[in-house]
Amino acid sequence: MTPRFRPRAAWPALGIAALIVFNAASDLRTGGPGLIGPGAFLHLAIRDGIPSGPLIDVLNYGATFMILAIGMTPVVATRGIDLSVGSIMAIAAAVAAVLSVGGQPPPVSIAAALGAAVVCGLWNGAMVSGIGLQPFVATLVLMVAGRGIAQLITDSQIITFHDPALEYIGLGRPRWLPLPFPFLIAVGLVGVTALLVRKTALGLLLEAVGGNPPAAQLAGVRSRRIIALTYGFSGLCAGIAGLIAAANIKAADPFNAGRNLELAAIFAVVVGGTPLTGGRMSLAGAAVGGLLMQTLTTTMYARNVGADTAPLPEALVILVVALVGAPRAAAWARQRWAR
Amino acid sequence: MNRRFRRPQASTTVAAGILVLLIGLGAIRFEHFASFGNLANLVGDYAFVGVAAVGATFVILSGGVDLSVGSLVAFTAVAIAVLVDHGWHPLAAATAAFGFGTLAGAVIGMLVWWFDLPPFLMTLIAMFAFRAGGFLLSSQATPIMHPFMAQLSSGYQVSVGGTIIPARSLIFLAFAGAGALTLARTRFGRQVCAVGGSRRSAAVMGVGVGPTLVGIYSLAGAASALAGVVFAFGKQAGDPTAAGGLELTVIAAVVIGGTLLSGGVGSVLGTGLGVLILGAIRLLIDFQGDLNPAWTSIATGLLLLGFVLLQKLLGRLRGPAASPST
Amino acid sequence: MTRPDAAPAALLEASGITVEYPGVRALDRVRLVLRPGEIHALMGENGAGKSTLIKVLSGQRRPDAGTLTVRGIPAGFGTPADAERAGISTVFQELDLIPTLSVADNICLGRFPTRWGLIDRRAADRRAEAALARLGVRLDITSPLGTLPLPTQQLVALSRALDVEARVLILDEPTSSLDQTETARLFGVLRALRDDGLGIVFVSHFLAQVESLADRITVLRNGGLVGEWPRSELSRPQLIEAMTGRTIGGDQPAGPTVPAAGRPVLEFDRLGARRRLEPVSGSARAGEALGIAGLRGSGRTELARLLFGADSPDNGTVRIDGVAVRTGSVAESIRHGLAFTPEDRQGQGLILDLSVTENIILALQARQGALRPVPATEQRRVTEHYIASLGIKVPDPGAPVRTLSGGNQQKVLLARWLATQPRILILDEPTRGIDVGARADIESLIADLRAKGLSIILISEELDELIRTCSRALVLRDRRAVGELAGTALTESAVLGLIASAGHAGEPV
């Protein structure tokens, strides 16, 4: 038995802990809300048995990042990148909303939305592994054109829907475990994917393809098919994230759904221990990386940084992580260490 | 034998053909489409795209990509608006913003050089930073109010035979001309092509790859900032949400103009044609009236894809340059 | 042709040059003296240190020890630009030009004439034309370099090298892609340059070319200097002996013989690919080891890759047990029982970050598909079996294969393929760069496999190894087959004789 599920989640988990400590310390300052008072980062209110507060928000909104990151991980592990996840989210949301408003039962609209997302992902896969386009070019096309497609589907409207089952995806709080339903989906997805990777040989073949493409080919690994599938899976995950995003606001917004989430997803993957150079992957790390991303965002909000300006400090953090993680920097550090 | 005339690339000819075809199509379907005034407006409306695309041509020629174009345009426009609001003269504000864009580009170039990280990642981070930076300066669209602007709106155009040509289209043409000259007739321009053609060989041949990269991204930053100036002066406002998705439009224009995404081959003239093709498509969709404007981004994406595939196909037909293998 | 007999002041003198790479001493106190008006051949087998020495001379690698003087002046240069300023120009085998730029730009890049900050196009073109004219070449200097045939590109590279005030010209395998006429023309150019007083360092595998061109020969072996001779004082057998360290004629007993009745398992007929390999035919029988002999660049690896389906042939067929196999498909070849260990173990064979176990089961797993994982118990059994039977020294099968020594890495690669129960095993340089013990292990393993009825195809530069192991050998030269030796006729001197036989100028060692 070879361990395919390598816990590389320690670093992002440490990051989350550090952010929580930072917030708690800020809250404790005189005039602040105190450690757990109302308005504090660690404040936890329980109403009707349902907890709420900034930490719960992190789980709730972080689910989107987690899911996108899980989908992006196999892509990055095989030396690819998927810039189209935000647009695929918008497409999935649009399909679900239009069908739901059109009177289709939830299973149909959900299945159709996820189906559309998978088709988008496979399209990316075909462009990359079939035709041989650079991954960022292939997915950039869908990143921009995909938003146009989403607008066509909704006829450039924001479509609101009223469908308890659909809304539950984003707003539900199961009675047996009163946590945000999106978070439970994300955790479930990590579990299912990890199981899939562990119980089949997919993990080994993915890491072989990403670790040394010519060697994998000479060993008889069907690299092209595997690479195409990773983009399909990324599409599926983006579809799920799109449903959550739509359910959260009970509407499909083709202009803003999933906007600007690509970088956050890439960040979550990289900080979770899957290098951009491929060859190694950690699903759990990516998921925790997604939570770290949301903790960072929630911290911004807690410190009164607006939603529009929050990406600036986030971009700086991502920049630092990217630079520190660059092979060039690692080589330099090694040299220094050796001396 | 006339060897002094460097042959235009086949793809530039294709691009010119498509542009003529689109304008012809418009002329047949719609009255006034191909009128001089309308076409002059087309050039004017796409001037900021064109200016940014000239900068992006250098980046793509070197084998890189710049995803920060749109957000830097928006940031520059907002910065100008805010500075004017604080009592600056618009021209001083524009100069400051232009300087910032150049400097930011230089920083990106240095990071790409020193850390050897993929340009798409570095510029993606820059894209987010600039966008958020714009919001930081002003969360809403800010009008640029200054006596100079009123002066500008009356003097900001040139009349040719009774038809008004917006001055911004002249800026576009002048910038494209300067870009073309830089590419073809300066050491820097040739080094850009060399780095894109083969980074390793270029280094062996004595090209300073690092300084060239810094130069390329500085130029791209300067172009985006100038595009932002043109944009701001045209709209007389700075809007932090503006120019979303511009990066793809720009990349599409460059590729349609015959520049290889793999680097090394391309021309500024082609990029200019590519910009006009995208402008003509937009104009056709607008004239049609009943078409969803979302088609613009879809058409841009499809056109980009089509040309990338065409490049792949042509590359395969021509065959790889034989390399001695062991 | 007049050449000064009394040695004038050296144009370039490198002495005590030592270069160390992690774990390897690539050059050990090597000395090279180049006089003006001389063509100096630098000879040696692969790994002898020729390319490292060239890297040092051209400023691409700073030596760890040693001195360089140019015309008596100490020169310590570490960049290509420094070397160029000292008058040393190098043309590498890979040419190092920009295929997308025009011929004129390629010649002038890095030293464009300018006027008022702009490139003086007219002057640049004149300069390019003049540089080409010096070699007697006329071509359209505006055409992109990549569209020109390779020999022409090479002349462009040479023109570029001469465009600076070069006093020393270093040519790395300049004829490897030229035909006879092109080679003759190049030699004419080189002789003219020599008579102009240039010093030329010429690296080539082609013995006949060296004999016809060089004035002096320096031979390296295993990173050390063997000696320097005037060409006229070194006969061909002496040269081969200096390069290989073996004498022609002192043969070991021939390798194993094989029952001639063994049926052919693998047959290939007129298998070839444009620019890579002229059509080659042959066969391998069950229980037989077929050797493929020839120098690097003779087409050995190309043949192996075509047989295994890693590259697509332009023509020819491959049959296994008489049944035609779809060529150009690795999966298809594996299904038919083929296996291949590439020469570049780390670059093309192993996934260095994956564990020993994962590397061993990779081909097996790839054949079964992702959805039918090899059970953990089976993985452990296979791994333990091969660790024991091949004597792989590894503390823990879960350790990344990166941490293993070269010999153990090679054994892991072999284990990967043996686990698929192949019938035909193609081994490309399986013993290169590994220690003596592992080498012996692999040789005896090949003998065992042969005894079990496997068909082995062995590519090796080590002739003694090839002859000990194989009963038959196909000799390649210049990307084509030049003969086949079998049984008692397969001796080192016979193989070397086939390779070294006197012939036209394009003939390789």
PDB file of N, CA, C and O in Angstrom, chain B residues 275-302:
ATOM      1  N   VAL B 275      -6.720  44.576 -33.824  1.00  0.00           N
ATOM      2  CA  VAL B 275      -7.564  45.455 -33.012  1.00  0.00           C
ATOM      3  C   VAL B 275      -8.747  45.943 -33.842  1.00  0.00           C
ATOM      4  O   VAL B 275      -9.901  45.927 -33.388  1.00  0.00           O
ATOM      5  N   LEU B 276      -8.458  46.343 -35.071  1.00  0.00           N
ATOM      6  CA  LEU B 276      -9.542  46.875 -35.912  1.00  0.00           C
ATOM      7  C   LEU B 276     -10.544  45.780 -36.266  1.00  0.00           C
ATOM      8  O   LEU B 276     -11.747  46.040 -36.367  1.00  0.00           O
ATOM      9  N   ILE B 277     -10.051  44.542 -36.451  1.00  0.00           N
ATOM     10  CA  ILE B 277     -10.978  43.441 -36.738  1.00  0.00           C
ATOM     11  C   ILE B 277     -11.950  43.269 -35.578  1.00  0.00           C
ATOM     12  O   ILE B 277     -13.175  43.184 -35.771  1.00  0.00           O
ATOM     13  N   LEU B 278     -11.413  43.249 -34.363  1.00  0.00           N
ATOM     14  CA  LEU B 278     -12.281  43.084 -33.197  1.00  0.00           C
ATOM     15  C   LEU B 278     -13.235  44.268 -33.080  1.00  0.00           C
ATOM     16  O   LEU B 278     -14.412  44.098 -32.738  1.00  0.00           O
ATOM     17  N   GLY B 279     -12.730  45.480 -33.378  1.00  0.00           N
ATOM     18  CA  GLY B 279     -13.592  46.651 -33.353  1.00  0.00           C
ATOM     19  C   GLY B 279     -14.717  46.535 -34.376  1.00  0.00           C
ATOM     20  O   GLY B 279     -15.874  46.849 -34.088  1.00  0.00           O
ATOM     21  N   ALA B 280     -14.367  46.046 -35.575  1.00  0.00           N
ATOM     22  CA  ALA B 280     -15.383  45.918 -36.630  1.00  0.00           C
ATOM     23  C   ALA B 280     -16.445  44.909 -36.234  1.00  0.00           C
ATOM     24  O   ALA B 280     -17.641  45.107 -36.486  1.00  0.00           O
ATOM     25  N   ILE B 281     -16.010  43.814 -35.578  1.00  0.00           N
ATOM     26  CA  ILE B 281     -16.989  42.813 -35.138  1.00  0.00           C
ATOM     27  C   ILE B 281     -17.947  43.441 -34.128  1.00  0.00           C
ATOM     28  O   ILE B 281     -19.170  43.277 -34.205  1.00  0.00           O
ATOM     29  N   ARG B 282     -17.377  44.194 -33.186  1.00  0.00           N
ATOM     30  CA  ARG B 282     -18.197  44.857 -32.182  1.00  0.00           C
ATOM     31  C   ARG B 282     -19.198  45.803 -32.838  1.00  0.00           C
ATOM     32  O   ARG B 282     -20.379  45.841 -32.502  1.00  0.00           O
ATOM     33  N   LEU B 283     -18.693  46.513 -33.843  1.00  0.00           N
ATOM     34  CA  LEU B 283     -19.527  47.482 -34.541  1.00  0.00           C
ATOM     35  C   LEU B 283     -20.670  46.778 -35.273  1.00  0.00           C
ATOM     36  O   LEU B 283     -21.821  47.232 -35.256  1.00  0.00           O
ATOM     37  N   LEU B 284     -20.340  45.644 -35.902  1.00  0.00           N
ATOM     38  CA  LEU B 284     -21.366  44.874 -36.609  1.00  0.00           C
ATOM     39  C   LEU B 284     -22.442  44.419 -35.634  1.00  0.00           C
ATOM     40  O   LEU B 284     -23.647  44.503 -35.938  1.00  0.00           O
ATOM     41  N   ILE B 285     -22.010  43.940 -34.464  1.00  0.00           N
ATOM     42  CA  ILE B 285     -22.979  43.464 -33.475  1.00  0.00           C
ATOM     43  C   ILE B 285     -23.844  44.637 -33.004  1.00  0.00           C
ATOM     44  O   ILE B 285     -25.066  44.507 -32.843  1.00  0.00           O
ATOM     45  N   ASP B 286     -23.213  45.805 -32.829  1.00  0.00           N
ATOM     46  CA  ASP B 286     -23.982  46.991 -32.420  1.00  0.00           C
ATOM     47  C   ASP B 286     -24.971  47.406 -33.507  1.00  0.00           C
ATOM     48  O   ASP B 286     -26.127  47.719 -33.221  1.00  0.00           O
ATOM     49  N   PHE B 287     -24.524  47.396 -34.751  1.00  0.00           N
ATOM     50  CA  PHE B 287     -25.410  47.800 -35.855  1.00  0.00           C
ATOM     51  C   PHE B 287     -26.580  46.849 -35.974  1.00  0.00           C
ATOM     52  O   PHE B 287     -27.693  47.248 -36.302  1.00  0.00           O
ATOM     53  N   GLN B 288     -26.296  45.570 -35.729  1.00  0.00           N
ATOM     54  CA  GLN B 288     -27.347  44.569 -35.848  1.00  0.00           C
ATOM     55  C   GLN B 288     -28.462  44.870 -34.838  1.00  0.00           C
ATOM     56  O   GLN B 288     -29.624  44.655 -35.109  1.00  0.00           O
ATOM     57  N   GLY B 289     -28.056  45.391 -33.663  1.00  0.00           N
ATOM     58  CA  GLY B 289     -29.050  45.887 -32.716  1.00  0.00           C
ATOM     59  C   GLY B 289     -29.694  44.828 -31.872  1.00  0.00           C
ATOM     60  O   GLY B 289     -29.723  44.933 -30.652  1.00  0.00           O
ATOM     61  N   ASP B 290     -30.194  43.746 -32.489  1.00  0.00           N
ATOM     62  CA  ASP B 290     -30.933  42.766 -31.711  1.00  0.00           C
ATOM     63  C   ASP B 290     -30.034  41.661 -31.156  1.00  0.00           C
ATOM     64  O   ASP B 290     -30.513  40.707 -30.579  1.00  0.00           O
ATOM     65  N   LEU B 291     -28.720  41.799 -31.346  1.00  0.00           N
ATOM     66  CA  LEU B 291     -27.816  40.756 -30.845  1.00  0.00           C
ATOM     67  C   LEU B 291     -27.370  41.094 -29.432  1.00  0.00           C
ATOM     68  O   LEU B 291     -27.098  42.242 -29.109  1.00  0.00           O
ATOM     69  N   ASN B 292     -27.295  40.060 -28.611  1.00  0.00           N
ATOM     70  CA  ASN B 292     -26.807  40.243 -27.251  1.00  0.00           C
ATOM     71  C   ASN B 292     -25.332  40.649 -27.290  1.00  0.00           C
ATOM     72  O   ASN B 292     -24.523  40.011 -27.951  1.00  0.00           O
ATOM     73  N   PRO B 293     -24.956  41.728 -26.577  1.00  0.00           N
ATOM     74  CA  PRO B 293     -23.550  42.153 -26.600  1.00  0.00           C
ATOM     75  C   PRO B 293     -22.603  41.081 -26.080  1.00  0.00           C
ATOM     76  O   PRO B 293     -21.397  41.141 -26.327  1.00  0.00           O
ATOM     77  N   ALA B 294     -23.156  40.076 -25.380  1.00  0.00           N
ATOM     78  CA  ALA B 294     -22.300  38.991 -24.893  1.00  0.00           C
ATOM     79  C   ALA B 294     -21.612  38.277 -26.048  1.00  0.00           C
ATOM     80  O   ALA B 294     -20.571  37.641 -25.880  1.00  0.00           O
ATOM     81  N   TRP B 295     -22.216  38.395 -27.230  1.00  0.00           N
ATOM     82  CA  TRP B 295     -21.606  37.744 -28.389  1.00  0.00           C
ATOM     83  C   TRP B 295     -20.209  38.272 -28.666  1.00  0.00           C
ATOM     84  O   TRP B 295     -19.390  37.596 -29.268  1.00  0.00           O
ATOM     85  N   THR B 296     -19.963  39.524 -28.245  1.00  0.00           N
ATOM     86  CA  THR B 296     -18.639  40.093 -28.514  1.00  0.00           C
ATOM     87  C   THR B 296     -17.547  39.251 -27.875  1.00  0.00           C
ATOM     88  O   THR B 296     -16.562  38.896 -28.519  1.00  0.00           O
ATOM     89  N   SER B 297     -17.742  38.925 -26.586  1.00  0.00           N
ATOM     90  CA  SER B 297     -16.685  38.158 -25.919  1.00  0.00           C
ATOM     91  C   SER B 297     -16.611  36.743 -26.483  1.00  0.00           C
ATOM     92  O   SER B 297     -15.526  36.169 -26.595  1.00  0.00           O
ATOM     93  N   ILE B 298     -17.769  36.188 -26.853  1.00  0.00           N
ATOM     94  CA  ILE B 298     -17.733  34.837 -27.416  1.00  0.00           C
ATOM     95  C   ILE B 298     -17.018  34.851 -28.769  1.00  0.00           C
ATOM     96  O   ILE B 298     -16.154  34.012 -29.048  1.00  0.00           O
ATOM     97  N   ALA B 299     -17.368  35.859 -29.595  1.00  0.00           N
ATOM     98  CA  ALA B 299     -16.722  35.948 -30.906  1.00  0.00           C
ATOM     99  C   ALA B 299     -15.221  36.158 -30.746  1.00  0.00           C
ATOM    100  O   ALA B 299     -14.414  35.557 -31.464  1.00  0.00           O
ATOM    101  N   THR B 300     -14.844  36.990 -29.761  1.00  0.00           N
ATOM    102  CA  THR B 300     -13.421  37.222 -29.522  1.00  0.00           C
ATOM    103  C   THR B 300     -12.724  35.919 -29.162  1.00  0.00           C
ATOM    104  O   THR B 300     -11.673  35.584 -29.708  1.00  0.00           O
ATOM    105  N   GLY B 301     -13.344  35.183 -28.247  1.00  0.00           N
ATOM    106  CA  GLY B 301     -12.760  33.903 -27.830  1.00  0.00           C
ATOM    107  C   GLY B 301     -12.640  32.940 -28.994  1.00  0.00           C
ATOM    108  O   GLY B 301     -11.600  32.313 -29.199  1.00  0.00           O
ATOM    109  N   LEU B 302     -13.700  32.830 -29.786  1.00  0.00           N
ATOM    110  CA  LEU B 302     -13.670  31.888 -30.905  1.00  0.00           C
ATOM    111  C   LEU B 302     -12.630  32.293 -31.944  1.00  0.00           C
ATOM    112  O   LEU B 302     -11.905  31.459 -32.479  1.00  0.00           O
TER     113      LEU B 302
END
